[in-house]
Amino acid sequence: SCYTLTPSMFGLVQRIRAPTAIKTIDTCKLCSFTAHVGQIAHMSIRQSPAVQSWLDKQDPKYYHLRKNLDTGKLVFPLYSRRKQAKHFKRAIMAGEIDLEPTTMQPLRRMKGHMRERERPARQALIEQKMLEMPKQIAQYKQERREARQKQ
């Protein structure tokens, strides 16, 4: 089977290859990924066999619901499902999890504050104005001298 990620952040599509269903080639408009067209079965990235085998190698307290042996109560994993999904995606991008042909959107970066995003442009403008400052000061002093002489 061939896996390809959908435009949703962590959605995974498994293309089931049936000999009668594969007739054309489909190209993704977002990333130019080409795949055989066939039946499509949607599944989460967590249910992928490659991710499951990677999970088996990890410490279960971070990813799995487990039972406390002393109290018998359920203990939730230390990572939320959202954080787990980010870890899966980072592992896929790092090559630790080897899915079959995949395309993925890059991880979203935090938007931050507007002042932080505009800081480089603002610093460049300040640098440019500081370079012009001696000329402006000289021009101002010249104008003030001329104004004093007229009085």
GROMACS .gro file of C-alpha atoms in nm:
model
  151
    1SER     CA    1   0.000   0.000   0.000
    2CYS     CA    2   0.105   0.361  -0.054
    3TYR     CA    3   0.060   0.627   0.215
    4THR     CA    4   0.026   0.997   0.149
    5LEU     CA    5  -0.066   1.272   0.393
    6THR     CA    6  -0.371   1.481   0.323
    7PRO     CA    7  -0.367   1.864   0.353
    8SER     CA    8  -0.497   1.831   0.710
    9MET     CA    9  -0.215   1.852   0.963
   10PHE     CA   10  -0.192   1.483   1.060
   11GLY     CA   11  -0.447   1.308   0.839
   12LEU     CA   12  -0.308   1.002   0.666
   13VAL     CA   13  -0.453   0.840   0.357
   14GLN     CA   14  -0.376   0.480   0.276
   15ARG     CA   15  -0.415   0.405  -0.092
   16ILE     CA   16  -0.531   0.047  -0.128
   17ARG     CA   17  -0.402  -0.091  -0.455
   18ALA     CA   18  -0.657  -0.302  -0.632
   19PRO     CA   19  -0.551  -0.413  -0.983
   20THR     CA   20  -0.879  -0.299  -1.140
   21ALA     CA   21  -0.890   0.034  -0.953
   22ILE     CA   22  -0.549   0.168  -1.063
   23LYS     CA   23  -0.592   0.333  -1.401
   24THR     CA   24  -0.434   0.680  -1.391
   25ILE     CA   25  -0.170   0.880  -1.215
   26ASP     CA   26  -0.281   1.160  -0.979
   27THR     CA   27  -0.057   1.458  -0.894
   28CYS     CA   28  -0.104   1.657  -0.575
   29LYS     CA   29  -0.147   2.029  -0.650
   30LEU     CA   30   0.017   2.135  -0.323
   31CYS     CA   31   0.343   1.944  -0.342
   32SER     CA   32   0.369   1.783  -0.689
   33PHE     CA   33   0.357   1.434  -0.536
   34THR     CA   34   0.245   1.172  -0.786
   35ALA     CA   35   0.055   0.862  -0.678
   36HIS     CA   36  -0.154   0.589  -0.831
   37VAL     CA   37  -0.526   0.654  -0.812
   38GLY     CA   38  -0.721   0.382  -0.641
   39GLN     CA   39  -0.951   0.321  -0.350
   40ILE     CA   40  -0.874   0.544  -0.051
   41ALA     CA   41  -0.902   0.443   0.314
   42HIS     CA   42  -0.861   0.726   0.566
   43MET     CA   43  -0.670   0.656   0.884
   44SER     CA   44  -0.487   0.856   1.146
   45ILE     CA   45  -0.109   0.874   1.139
   46ARG     CA   46  -0.103   0.696   1.475
   47GLN     CA   47  -0.264   0.384   1.323
   48SER     CA   48   0.005   0.348   1.057
   49PRO     CA   49   0.204   0.025   1.102
   50ALA     CA   50   0.534   0.216   1.077
   51VAL     CA   51   0.430   0.452   1.357
   52GLN     CA   52   0.306   0.160   1.568
   53SER     CA   53   0.642  -0.018   1.540
   54TRP     CA   54   0.819   0.310   1.634
   55LEU     CA   55   0.585   0.349   1.933
   56ASP     CA   56   0.670  -0.001   2.058
   57LYS     CA   57   1.034   0.109   2.092
   58GLN     CA   58   0.947   0.422   2.294
   59ASP     CA   59   0.890   0.453   2.669
   60PRO     CA   60   0.521   0.358   2.721
   61LYS     CA   61   0.463   0.614   2.997
   62TYR     CA   62   0.484   0.895   2.739
   63TYR     CA   63   0.250   0.753   2.476
   64HIS     CA   64   0.028   0.474   2.618
   65LEU     CA   65  -0.261   0.455   2.862
   66ARG     CA   66  -0.157   0.211   3.132
   67LYS     CA   67  -0.276   0.067   3.460
   68ASN     CA   68  -0.106   0.144   3.792
   69LEU     CA   69  -0.016  -0.195   3.939
   70ASP     CA   70  -0.050  -0.077   4.299
   71THR     CA   71  -0.384   0.105   4.281
   72GLY     CA   72  -0.535  -0.051   3.971
   73LYS     CA   73  -0.625   0.295   3.837
   74LEU     CA   74  -0.564   0.406   3.482
   75VAL     CA   75  -0.270   0.640   3.428
   76PHE     CA   76  -0.285   0.872   3.130
   77PRO     CA   77   0.019   0.915   2.904
   78LEU     CA   78   0.250   1.206   2.981
   79TYR     CA   79   0.213   1.346   2.628
   80SER     CA   80  -0.127   1.461   2.504
   81ARG     CA   81  -0.251   1.332   2.169
   82ARG     CA   82  -0.161   1.667   2.010
   83LYS     CA   83   0.198   1.648   2.141
   84GLN     CA   84   0.220   1.283   2.039
   85ALA     CA   85   0.116   1.375   1.685
   86LYS     CA   86   0.389   1.641   1.673
   87HIS     CA   87   0.645   1.383   1.794
   88PHE     CA   88   0.531   1.139   1.523
   89LYS     CA   89   0.562   1.405   1.257
   90ARG     CA   90   0.908   1.513   1.374
   91ALA     CA   91   1.021   1.149   1.378
   92ILE     CA   92   0.890   1.102   1.023
   93MET     CA   93   1.072   1.414   0.903
   94ALA     CA   94   1.392   1.304   1.080
   95GLY     CA   95   1.369   0.964   0.912
   96GLU     CA   96   1.316   0.763   1.232
   97ILE     CA   97   0.974   0.650   1.107
   98ASP     CA   98   0.989   0.525   0.752
   99LEU     CA   99   0.646   0.555   0.593
  100GLU     CA  100   0.604   0.452   0.235
  101PRO     CA  101   0.603   0.742  -0.016
  102THR     CA  102   0.483   1.039   0.187
  103THR     CA  103   0.437   1.409   0.153
  104MET     CA  104   0.388   1.627   0.455
  105GLN     CA  105   0.323   1.989   0.530
  106PRO     CA  106   0.597   2.150   0.738
  107LEU     CA  107   0.533   2.195   1.108
  108ARG     CA  108   0.359   2.519   1.188
  109ARG     CA  109   0.569   2.771   1.370
  110MET     CA  110   0.419   2.992   1.634
  111LYS     CA  111   0.298   3.318   1.487
  112GLY     CA  112   0.444   3.532   1.764
  113HIS     CA  113   0.379   3.901   1.823
  114MET     CA  114   0.360   4.150   1.540
  115ARG     CA  115   0.650   4.348   1.688
  116GLU     CA  116   0.869   4.037   1.675
  117ARG     CA  117   0.778   3.960   1.314
  118GLU     CA  118   0.841   4.319   1.200
  119ARG     CA  119   1.160   4.371   1.404
  120PRO     CA  120   1.412   4.297   1.123
  121ALA     CA  121   1.248   4.541   0.881
  122ARG     CA  122   1.225   4.804   1.153
  123GLN     CA  123   1.592   4.759   1.249
  124ALA     CA  124   1.694   4.798   0.884
  125LEU     CA  125   1.493   5.122   0.862
  126ILE     CA  126   1.657   5.254   1.182
  127GLU     CA  127   2.004   5.170   1.045
  128GLN     CA  128   1.928   5.355   0.722
  129LYS     CA  129   1.799   5.663   0.907
  130MET     CA  130   2.101   5.663   1.141
  131LEU     CA  131   2.332   5.674   0.837
  132GLU     CA  132   2.143   5.982   0.712
  133MET     CA  133   2.147   6.150   1.055
  134PRO     CA  134   2.480   6.345   1.029
  135LYS     CA  135   2.365   6.500   0.701
  136GLN     CA  136   2.029   6.600   0.856
  137ILE     CA  137   2.200   6.749   1.162
  138ALA     CA  138   2.434   6.954   0.943
  139GLN     CA  139   2.138   7.074   0.734
  140TYR     CA  140   1.945   7.173   1.050
  141LYS     CA  141   2.242   7.367   1.191
  142GLN     CA  142   2.289   7.547   0.858
  143GLU     CA  143   1.920   7.647   0.851
  144ARG     CA  144   1.938   7.774   1.212
  145ARG     CA  145   2.250   7.983   1.135
  146GLU     CA  146   2.076   8.140   0.833
  147ALA     CA  147   1.764   8.212   1.038
  148ARG     CA  148   1.975   8.386   1.309
  149GLN     CA  149   2.156   8.598   1.051
  150LYS     CA  150   1.827   8.723   0.904
  151GLN     CA  151   1.715   8.856   1.243
   0.00000   0.00000   0.00000
